Short mmCIF file of C-alpha atoms in Angstrom, two decimals:
data_model
loop_
_atom_site.label_atom_id
_atom_site.label_comp_id
_atom_site.label_asym_id
_atom_site.label_seq_id
_atom_site.Cartn_x
_atom_site.Cartn_y
_atom_site.Cartn_z
CA MET A 10 10.94 104.82 -59.54
CA ALA A 11 14.66 104.17 -59.96
CA ILE A 12 17.13 106.97 -60.66
CA ARG A 13 17.68 105.93 -64.26
CA SER A 14 13.99 106.40 -64.96
CA TYR A 15 14.08 109.96 -63.69
CA VAL A 16 17.19 110.83 -65.66
CA GLY A 17 15.84 109.17 -68.78
CA ALA A 18 12.63 111.17 -68.60
CA LEU A 19 14.52 114.39 -68.11
CA LEU A 20 16.92 113.74 -70.97
CA LEU A 21 13.87 113.16 -73.13
CA LEU A 22 12.53 116.49 -71.93
CA LEU A 23 15.84 118.13 -72.81
CA SER A 24 15.86 116.74 -76.32
CA PHE A 25 12.26 117.83 -76.84
CA SER A 26 12.42 121.37 -75.55
CA SER A 27 15.93 122.35 -76.59
CA THR A 28 15.54 121.76 -80.32
CA ILE A 29 16.67 124.15 -83.01
CA ASN A 30 13.00 124.86 -83.64
CA ALA A 31 12.52 126.48 -80.23
CA GLU A 32 11.45 130.08 -80.58
CA VAL A 33 14.04 132.40 -79.00
CA PHE A 34 13.04 135.40 -76.91
CA HIS A 35 16.20 137.50 -76.53
CA ILE A 36 15.97 139.96 -73.65
CA GLY A 37 17.91 142.50 -75.69
CA ASN A 38 14.86 142.81 -77.89
CA TYR A 39 12.92 143.93 -74.82
CA GLY A 40 15.34 146.70 -73.90
CA ALA A 41 17.61 144.86 -71.46
CA LYS A 42 21.16 146.20 -71.16
CA GLY A 43 24.08 144.22 -69.80
CA ASP A 44 25.79 147.21 -68.22
CA GLY A 45 25.64 145.88 -64.66
CA THR A 46 23.45 148.71 -63.39
CA SER A 47 20.22 148.90 -65.42
CA ASP A 48 17.50 146.76 -63.84
CA ILE A 49 16.24 144.27 -66.43
CA SER A 50 13.32 142.90 -64.41
CA ARG A 51 10.65 144.45 -66.65
CA ALA A 52 12.39 143.29 -69.81
CA LEU A 53 12.81 139.76 -68.43
CA LEU A 54 9.19 139.52 -67.32
CA SER A 55 8.01 140.69 -70.73
CA ALA A 56 10.21 138.17 -72.52
CA TRP A 57 9.01 135.41 -70.21
CA LYS A 58 5.36 136.32 -70.70
CA ASP A 59 5.68 136.15 -74.48
CA ALA A 60 7.69 132.92 -74.40
CA CYS A 61 5.24 131.30 -71.99
CA ALA A 62 2.40 132.06 -74.39
CA SER A 63 4.16 130.36 -77.31
CA ASN A 64 2.46 127.26 -78.70
CA THR A 65 5.84 125.64 -79.35
CA SER A 66 8.88 125.16 -77.12
CA ALA A 67 10.42 128.52 -76.26
CA LYS A 68 13.73 129.84 -74.99
CA VAL A 69 14.32 133.02 -73.01
CA LEU A 70 17.91 134.03 -73.76
CA ILE A 71 20.10 136.19 -71.53
CA PRO A 72 23.40 136.70 -73.40
CA GLY A 73 26.88 137.31 -72.04
CA GLY A 74 27.31 140.37 -69.86
CA THR A 75 26.31 141.46 -66.38
CA PHE A 76 22.65 142.28 -65.83
CA ALA A 77 21.21 143.90 -62.71
CA LEU A 78 17.99 142.19 -61.68
CA SER A 79 15.57 142.85 -58.85
CA GLU A 80 13.29 140.07 -57.59
CA VAL A 81 11.16 138.39 -60.26
CA VAL A 82 8.57 135.62 -60.39
CA LEU A 83 8.62 133.66 -63.65
CA GLU A 84 5.17 132.17 -63.59
CA GLY A 85 3.42 129.39 -65.45
CA PRO A 86 1.62 127.44 -66.54
CA CYS A 87 3.08 127.83 -70.01
CA LYS A 88 1.67 126.45 -73.25
CA ALA A 89 4.84 124.49 -74.11
CA PRO A 90 8.14 123.50 -72.48
CA MET A 91 10.37 126.43 -71.53
CA GLU A 92 14.11 126.99 -71.46
CA PHE A 93 15.74 129.76 -69.45
CA GLN A 94 19.21 130.11 -70.95
CA LEU A 95 21.55 132.27 -68.90
CA GLN A 96 24.86 132.88 -70.64
CA GLY A 97 25.91 135.94 -68.65
CA THR A 98 25.60 136.99 -65.00
CA LEU A 99 22.46 138.10 -63.22
CA ARG A 100 23.31 140.31 -60.26
CA ALA A 101 20.96 140.79 -57.31
CA PRO A 102 20.68 143.98 -55.26
CA ALA A 103 23.25 143.78 -52.48
CA ASP A 104 21.00 145.42 -49.89
CA PRO A 105 18.55 142.85 -48.47
CA SER A 106 16.08 145.62 -47.61
CA ARG A 107 15.41 145.93 -51.34
CA PHE A 108 13.55 142.62 -51.22
CA LYS A 109 9.90 142.24 -50.29
CA THR A 110 9.86 138.42 -50.41
CA ASP A 111 12.23 135.51 -49.74
CA GLY A 112 12.89 134.75 -53.39
CA TRP A 113 15.14 136.55 -55.88
CA VAL A 114 14.51 134.49 -59.03
CA VAL A 115 11.39 132.35 -58.66
CA PHE A 116 10.14 129.74 -61.12
CA GLN A 117 6.68 128.46 -60.27
CA HIS A 118 3.75 126.47 -61.62
CA ILE A 119 5.70 125.23 -64.63
CA ASP A 120 5.61 121.78 -66.23
CA GLY A 121 8.64 121.33 -68.49
CA LEU A 122 11.54 123.65 -67.65
CA ILE A 123 15.23 123.81 -68.47
CA VAL A 124 17.64 126.27 -66.86
CA SER A 125 20.98 126.23 -68.67
CA GLY A 126 23.63 128.33 -70.38
CA GLY A 127 26.79 128.36 -68.24
CA GLY A 128 25.88 131.64 -66.53
CA THR A 129 25.77 132.80 -62.91
CA PHE A 130 23.10 133.91 -60.46
CA ASP A 131 25.08 136.32 -58.25
CA GLY A 132 23.20 136.97 -55.01
CA GLN A 133 25.73 139.47 -53.58
CA GLY A 134 25.14 138.10 -50.11
CA LYS A 135 27.91 139.68 -48.05
CA ILE A 136 25.83 142.48 -46.51
CA ALA A 137 23.02 140.04 -45.69
CA TRP A 138 25.40 137.63 -43.96
CA GLU A 139 26.67 140.46 -41.77
CA GLN A 140 23.09 141.34 -40.80
CA ASN A 141 21.95 137.75 -40.23
CA ASN A 142 21.00 137.33 -36.57
CA CYS A 143 19.22 133.98 -36.83
CA ASN A 144 21.78 132.30 -34.59
CA GLY A 145 20.09 133.87 -31.58
CA ASP A 146 16.73 135.15 -32.77
CA THR A 147 14.02 132.66 -33.68
CA ASN A 148 11.95 135.51 -35.14
CA CYS A 149 14.69 136.74 -37.43
CA ARG A 150 13.86 137.99 -40.89
CA THR A 151 13.92 135.46 -43.72
CA LEU A 152 16.48 136.57 -46.27
CA PRO A 153 16.01 135.95 -49.99
CA PHE A 154 17.10 132.75 -51.72
CA ASN A 155 18.88 132.99 -55.06
CA LEU A 156 16.52 130.50 -56.72
CA ARG A 157 13.12 129.20 -55.74
CA LEU A 158 11.40 126.37 -57.57
CA ASN A 159 7.78 126.29 -56.46
CA PHE A 160 5.54 123.57 -57.90
CA VAL A 161 7.78 122.91 -60.89
CA ASP A 162 7.54 119.50 -62.58
CA ASN A 163 9.82 117.81 -65.11
CA ALA A 164 12.75 120.19 -64.94
CA LEU A 165 16.46 120.05 -65.66
CA ILE A 166 18.82 122.64 -64.19
CA HIS A 167 22.31 122.20 -65.58
CA ASP A 168 25.59 123.99 -66.19
CA VAL A 169 24.76 127.13 -64.22
CA THR A 170 26.19 128.61 -61.01
CA THR A 171 24.58 130.18 -57.98
CA LEU A 172 26.98 132.51 -56.19
CA ASP A 173 26.86 134.15 -52.76
CA SER A 174 23.17 133.79 -52.01
CA LYS A 175 21.86 135.81 -49.09
CA GLN A 176 20.28 132.67 -47.62
CA PHE A 177 19.61 129.28 -49.25
CA HIS A 178 20.95 129.10 -52.78
CA VAL A 179 18.09 126.94 -54.05
CA ASN A 180 14.79 126.05 -52.41
CA VAL A 181 12.76 123.26 -54.03
CA LEU A 182 9.14 123.14 -52.84
CA GLY A 183 6.26 121.02 -54.10
CA CYS A 184 8.18 119.83 -57.17
CA LYS A 185 8.27 116.53 -59.05
CA ASN A 186 10.97 115.05 -61.28
CA VAL A 187 13.64 117.75 -61.11
CA THR A 188 17.31 117.09 -61.86
CA PHE A 189 20.31 119.30 -61.06
CA ARG A 190 23.29 118.27 -63.17
CA HIS A 191 26.69 119.94 -63.48
CA PHE A 192 25.31 122.52 -61.06
CA THR A 193 27.66 124.74 -59.05
CA VAL A 194 27.08 126.42 -55.70
CA THR A 195 29.71 128.82 -54.37
CA ALA A 196 29.79 130.81 -51.13
CA PRO A 197 32.31 131.22 -48.29
CA GLY A 198 32.37 128.60 -45.57
CA ASP A 199 31.38 131.21 -42.97
CA SER A 200 28.29 132.48 -44.82
CA LEU A 201 25.29 131.87 -42.54
CA ASN A 202 22.30 129.74 -43.56
CA THR A 203 23.43 129.39 -47.15
CA ASP A 204 22.27 125.82 -47.78
CA GLY A 205 23.17 124.74 -51.30
CA ILE A 206 19.99 122.93 -52.34
CA HIS A 207 17.12 122.54 -49.88
CA ILE A 208 14.31 120.15 -50.79
CA GLY A 209 10.89 120.07 -49.19
CA ARG A 210 7.63 118.25 -49.97
CA SER A 211 8.97 117.17 -53.35
CA ALA A 212 9.46 113.83 -55.13
CA GLY A 213 11.95 112.53 -57.64
CA ILE A 214 14.66 115.14 -57.11
CA SER A 215 18.15 114.24 -58.38
CA ILE A 216 21.44 116.09 -57.82
CA ILE A 217 24.11 114.65 -60.08
CA ASP A 218 27.78 115.44 -60.79
CA SER A 219 27.69 118.82 -59.08
CA ASN A 220 29.99 120.97 -56.93
CA ILE A 221 28.72 122.66 -53.78
CA LYS A 222 30.84 124.93 -51.59
CA THR A 223 28.90 126.95 -49.05
CA GLY A 224 28.38 127.90 -45.41
CA ASP A 225 25.62 125.46 -44.45
CA ASP A 226 24.33 122.10 -45.66
CA CYS A 227 25.43 121.31 -49.20
CA VAL A 228 22.15 119.45 -49.61
CA SER A 229 19.35 119.46 -47.04
CA VAL A 230 16.29 117.25 -47.27
CA GLY A 231 13.22 118.56 -45.48
CA ASP A 232 9.90 117.01 -44.58
CA GLY A 233 7.69 115.49 -47.25
CA SER A 234 10.62 114.60 -49.49
CA GLN A 235 10.47 111.29 -51.36
CA GLN A 236 12.87 109.55 -53.72
CA ILE A 237 15.78 111.97 -53.45
CA PHE A 238 18.99 110.99 -55.26
CA VAL A 239 22.39 112.63 -54.65
CA THR A 240 25.28 111.15 -56.60
CA GLY A 241 28.67 112.36 -57.77
CA VAL A 242 28.50 115.51 -55.64
CA ASN A 243 31.60 117.28 -54.29
CA CYS A 244 30.63 118.99 -51.03
CA GLY A 245 32.71 121.32 -48.90
CA PRO A 246 33.19 123.60 -47.20
CA GLY A 247 29.78 123.41 -45.63
CA HIS A 248 27.78 121.32 -43.18
CA GLY A 249 27.62 118.15 -45.24
CA ILE A 250 24.68 116.32 -46.79
CA SER A 251 21.76 116.23 -44.38
CA VAL A 252 18.32 114.82 -43.91
CA GLY A 253 16.58 117.39 -41.75
CA SER A 254 16.31 119.03 -39.56
CA LEU A 255 13.01 117.29 -38.92
CA GLY A 256 10.45 117.61 -36.15
CA LYS A 257 10.55 121.33 -35.51
CA TRP A 258 7.00 121.95 -36.74
CA LYS A 259 3.63 120.26 -36.40
CA ASN A 260 2.16 118.24 -39.27
CA GLU A 261 5.44 117.52 -40.99
CA GLU A 262 5.16 114.92 -43.74
CA PRO A 263 7.27 111.71 -43.84
CA VAL A 264 10.66 111.57 -45.52
CA VAL A 265 10.90 108.34 -47.51
CA GLY A 266 13.68 107.33 -49.88
CA VAL A 267 16.97 109.27 -49.75
CA PHE A 268 19.93 107.84 -51.66
CA VAL A 269 23.40 109.42 -51.40
CA LYS A 270 26.15 107.69 -53.36
CA ASN A 271 29.63 108.26 -54.80
CA CYS A 272 30.07 111.66 -53.18
CA THR A 273 33.18 113.39 -51.80
CA ILE A 274 32.95 115.64 -48.74
CA THR A 275 35.91 117.86 -47.86
CA GLY A 276 36.56 120.17 -44.92
CA ALA A 277 32.94 120.14 -43.76
CA THR A 278 31.59 120.35 -40.22
CA ASN A 279 29.51 117.22 -40.85
CA GLY A 280 29.57 114.42 -43.36
CA VAL A 281 26.34 112.53 -43.94
CA ARG A 282 23.77 113.04 -41.22
CA ILE A 283 20.16 112.75 -40.16
CA LYS A 284 19.03 115.37 -37.64
CA THR A 285 15.79 115.73 -35.70
CA TRP A 286 14.73 118.13 -32.99
CA PRO A 287 14.03 117.03 -29.42
CA ALA A 288 10.53 117.61 -28.05
CA SER A 289 9.24 117.10 -31.58
CA PRO A 290 5.80 116.06 -32.78
CA ALA A 291 5.61 112.51 -34.12
CA GLY A 292 7.19 112.01 -37.54
CA VAL A 293 8.75 109.45 -39.86
CA ALA A 294 12.04 109.24 -41.77
CA SER A 295 12.84 105.95 -43.48
CA ASP A 296 14.64 104.26 -46.36
CA MET A 297 17.79 106.43 -46.29
CA HIS A 298 21.06 105.11 -47.69
CA PHE A 299 24.56 106.59 -47.76
CA GLU A 300 27.08 104.61 -49.79
CA ASP A 301 30.58 104.96 -51.27
CA ILE A 302 31.38 108.29 -49.63
CA GLN A 303 34.90 109.77 -49.42
CA MET A 304 35.54 111.96 -46.36
CA ASN A 305 38.49 114.37 -46.35
CA ASP A 306 39.10 116.03 -42.97
CA VAL A 307 35.40 116.06 -42.10
CA ALA A 308 34.06 116.46 -38.56
CA ASN A 309 31.26 114.05 -37.61
CA PRO A 310 31.55 112.02 -40.82
CA VAL A 311 28.65 109.67 -39.99
CA LEU A 312 25.95 111.09 -37.77
CA ILE A 313 22.40 110.48 -36.64
CA ASP A 314 21.53 113.24 -34.18
CA GLN A 315 18.06 113.07 -32.65
CA GLY A 316 18.94 115.78 -30.16
CA TYR A 317 19.64 118.49 -32.73
CA CYS A 318 19.29 121.75 -30.84
CA PRO A 319 21.23 124.67 -32.35
CA TRP A 320 21.60 127.78 -30.18
CA ASN A 321 19.69 126.02 -27.34
CA GLN A 322 16.35 126.93 -28.91
CA CYS A 323 14.53 123.81 -27.76
CA GLN A 324 13.60 121.55 -24.85
CA ALA A 325 16.68 119.39 -25.11
CA GLN A 326 15.65 117.07 -22.27
CA VAL A 327 12.50 115.87 -24.09
CA PRO A 328 13.20 113.08 -26.62
CA SER A 329 12.38 113.40 -30.28
CA LEU A 330 9.32 111.56 -31.61
CA VAL A 331 10.59 111.30 -35.18
CA LYS A 332 10.90 107.59 -35.97
CA ILE A 333 14.02 106.74 -38.00
CA SER A 334 14.25 103.36 -39.74
CA LYS A 335 15.77 101.53 -42.70
CA VAL A 336 19.08 103.40 -42.76
CA SER A 337 22.38 102.19 -44.18
CA PHE A 338 25.91 103.58 -44.09
CA LYS A 339 28.12 101.56 -46.44
CA ARG A 340 31.68 101.91 -47.71
CA ILE A 341 32.50 105.24 -46.12
CA LYS A 342 36.21 106.03 -45.88
CA GLY A 343 38.69 108.84 -45.39
CA THR A 344 39.74 111.11 -42.53
CA SER A 345 37.76 112.56 -39.65
CA ALA A 346 38.37 115.98 -38.09
CA SER A 347 36.70 114.81 -34.86
CA GLN A 348 37.60 111.84 -32.68
CA VAL A 349 34.02 110.56 -32.76
CA ALA A 350 33.90 109.51 -36.38
CA VAL A 351 30.63 107.56 -36.20
CA LYS A 352 27.80 108.64 -33.92
CA ILE A 353 24.34 107.11 -34.03
CA ALA A 354 22.36 108.92 -31.33
CA CYS A 355 18.70 107.95 -31.56
CA SER A 356 15.63 108.87 -29.56
CA LYS A 357 14.96 107.23 -26.21
CA LEU A 358 11.22 107.09 -26.89
CA VAL A 359 11.38 105.89 -30.51
CA PRO A 360 14.73 104.11 -31.01
CA CYS A 361 16.08 103.73 -34.54
CA ASP A 362 15.25 100.47 -36.34
CA ASN A 363 16.99 98.59 -39.13
CA VAL A 364 20.24 100.55 -39.17
CA GLU A 365 23.12 98.96 -41.13
CA ILE A 366 26.78 99.90 -40.80
CA THR A 367 29.04 98.25 -43.37
CA ASP A 368 32.72 98.71 -44.26
CA ILE A 369 33.72 101.92 -42.50
CA ASP A 370 37.32 103.21 -42.67
CA LEU A 371 37.66 106.60 -40.98
CA ALA A 372 40.95 107.68 -39.44
CA TYR A 373 41.48 110.42 -36.89
CA HIS A 374 44.96 111.82 -36.20
CA GLY A 375 44.27 114.26 -33.36
CA PRO A 376 45.82 114.34 -29.88
CA GLU A 377 42.90 112.55 -28.17
CA GLY A 378 43.82 109.23 -29.73
CA PRO A 379 42.35 107.09 -32.50
CA ALA A 380 38.86 107.47 -33.93
CA VAL A 381 35.95 106.11 -31.91
CA SER A 382 32.25 105.49 -32.46
CA GLU A 383 29.24 105.98 -30.21
CA CYS A 384 25.71 104.60 -30.29
CA LEU A 385 22.59 105.49 -28.33
CA ASN A 386 19.18 103.81 -28.46
CA VAL A 387 19.94 101.69 -31.52
CA ARG A 388 20.89 98.11 -32.34
CA PRO A 389 22.67 98.38 -35.68
CA LEU A 390 23.43 95.49 -37.98
CA ILE A 391 27.20 95.55 -38.45
CA SER A 392 29.11 93.86 -41.26
CA GLY A 393 32.46 94.10 -43.01
CA ARG A 394 35.54 95.72 -41.63
CA GLN A 395 35.04 98.52 -39.14
CA TYR A 396 37.44 101.30 -38.26
CA PRO A 397 36.69 102.62 -35.76
CA PRO A 398 34.96 99.56 -34.27
CA ALA A 399 31.27 100.18 -34.74
CA CYS A 400 29.29 101.14 -31.65
CA ALA A 401 32.19 100.50 -29.32
CA LYS A 402 30.41 102.71 -26.82
CA VAL A 403 26.76 101.76 -26.39
CA ILE A 404 24.46 103.53 -23.95
CA GLN A 405 21.01 102.75 -22.52
CA GLY A 406 21.61 99.01 -22.48
CA TYR A 407 21.49 98.53 -26.24
CA GLN A 408 24.02 96.22 -27.83
CA PRO A 409 24.89 96.11 -31.52
CA SER A 410 23.99 92.98 -33.42
CA GLN A 411 26.68 91.82 -35.81
CA ARG A 412 26.73 89.98 -39.11
CA ASN A 413 30.11 88.69 -40.25
CA PRO A 414 31.88 90.92 -37.71
CA THR A 415 35.52 91.82 -38.18
CA LYS A 416 37.84 91.31 -35.24
CA ILE A 417 38.92 94.58 -33.72
CA ASN A 418 42.59 93.77 -34.14
CA ASP A 419 42.26 93.01 -37.86
CA THR A 420 44.36 95.23 -40.07
CA PHE A 421 42.28 97.50 -42.28
CA ASP A 422 43.80 98.26 -45.65
CA SER A 423 43.15 101.99 -45.71
CA ASP A 424 45.04 102.37 -48.97
CA ALA A 425 42.86 99.96 -50.90
CA GLU A 426 41.44 101.45 -54.06
CA GLY A 427 38.39 100.63 -56.11
CA VAL A 428 34.75 100.22 -55.26
CA LEU A 429 33.48 97.16 -53.51
CA PRO A 430 30.65 95.23 -55.20
CA HIS A 431 27.40 97.13 -54.99
CA SER A 432 24.61 95.84 -52.83
CA LYS A 433 21.35 94.73 -54.37
CA HIS A 434 19.82 97.95 -53.08
CA ASP A 435 21.91 100.35 -55.17
CA PHE A 436 19.39 102.97 -56.27
CA GLU A 437 16.82 100.35 -57.22
CA TYR A 438 14.39 101.15 -54.46
CA LYS A 439 10.86 101.50 -55.77
#
């Protein structure tokens, strides 16, 4: 289904469930106090239970103020569409030992949900970041996420902020037709494992016109994800917009259909990337497209890394068995913080297929010299102007095929403005 179909369905949901006839369940009527210290978890759960039992669309309202909240699970199924309207700030316990699970605010088994209101989910993550030892310990404790969406269908999360999560800000699992719009993620660039929005085993997830500043991937797409749309997102600091990592576990499901368009990435350690583990079980990742991306001082702006091995926790010498195919990088411009601006490093055992590189303009101004590109185990289809020259360094005997190649000594107009004509593939994949 195309992106406009998802958005249209969700706007219809919004108009249906956010009417003036929605019954309002104000947490103040359940004894909640916005004094910043009194735990409102019981009041919130009571309000949710009553709203969920309503035969008509219902709204749980958290007004302005600061409300202390311990971990809660807001469970469905509900009898009618639900809205969770957060106007104030929810504040998590700062001490991670106060949590028994990996979710602070969990929405699950709900069909028809809106989260709105302009408020903030404050995870108070600083203590947790200081205690995070996952860089060297594969058995480290899983810290709580600010928001978990488990098996939620037909949802719209808009005009709210997640702040300083202890780990991922949002984890989307087993969901269908969920849109994040005007969504804000904020955490320091050095906060560990604070992915903005992580998606796994879900379909029809859209992230639109949102701002994500964090210490890990702005958006990460895990296994089993299908028809994922990211457009109009400002990312950075962080680790960029990533597919993966894939191949770490057995029985991972294919990733099919990832579309990233009209995004700006600033000051990130990666731009747009696909990452798989070496020594992986067999897997599939296909139909992934990155188009019209602005890079501002971004390291590794364009990257396929099939030897992803953080902290040397893998058998790096054994090639990945995740098959990557049908990938395009089109109209990506800006500045690189690393000399290697484009790196397509695919698996020796299952080389990448059907990779397109079109109209790249990435400048590097460091002491090593101009920007370069590297390719490994791939024969990309190259078209349009290329700076740096695409796959100038090719290893393992592979040579790039070219369509309408640009001569290396052509002058690239790096100051050109405007968007080039869209390809026939622009978000119309079925």
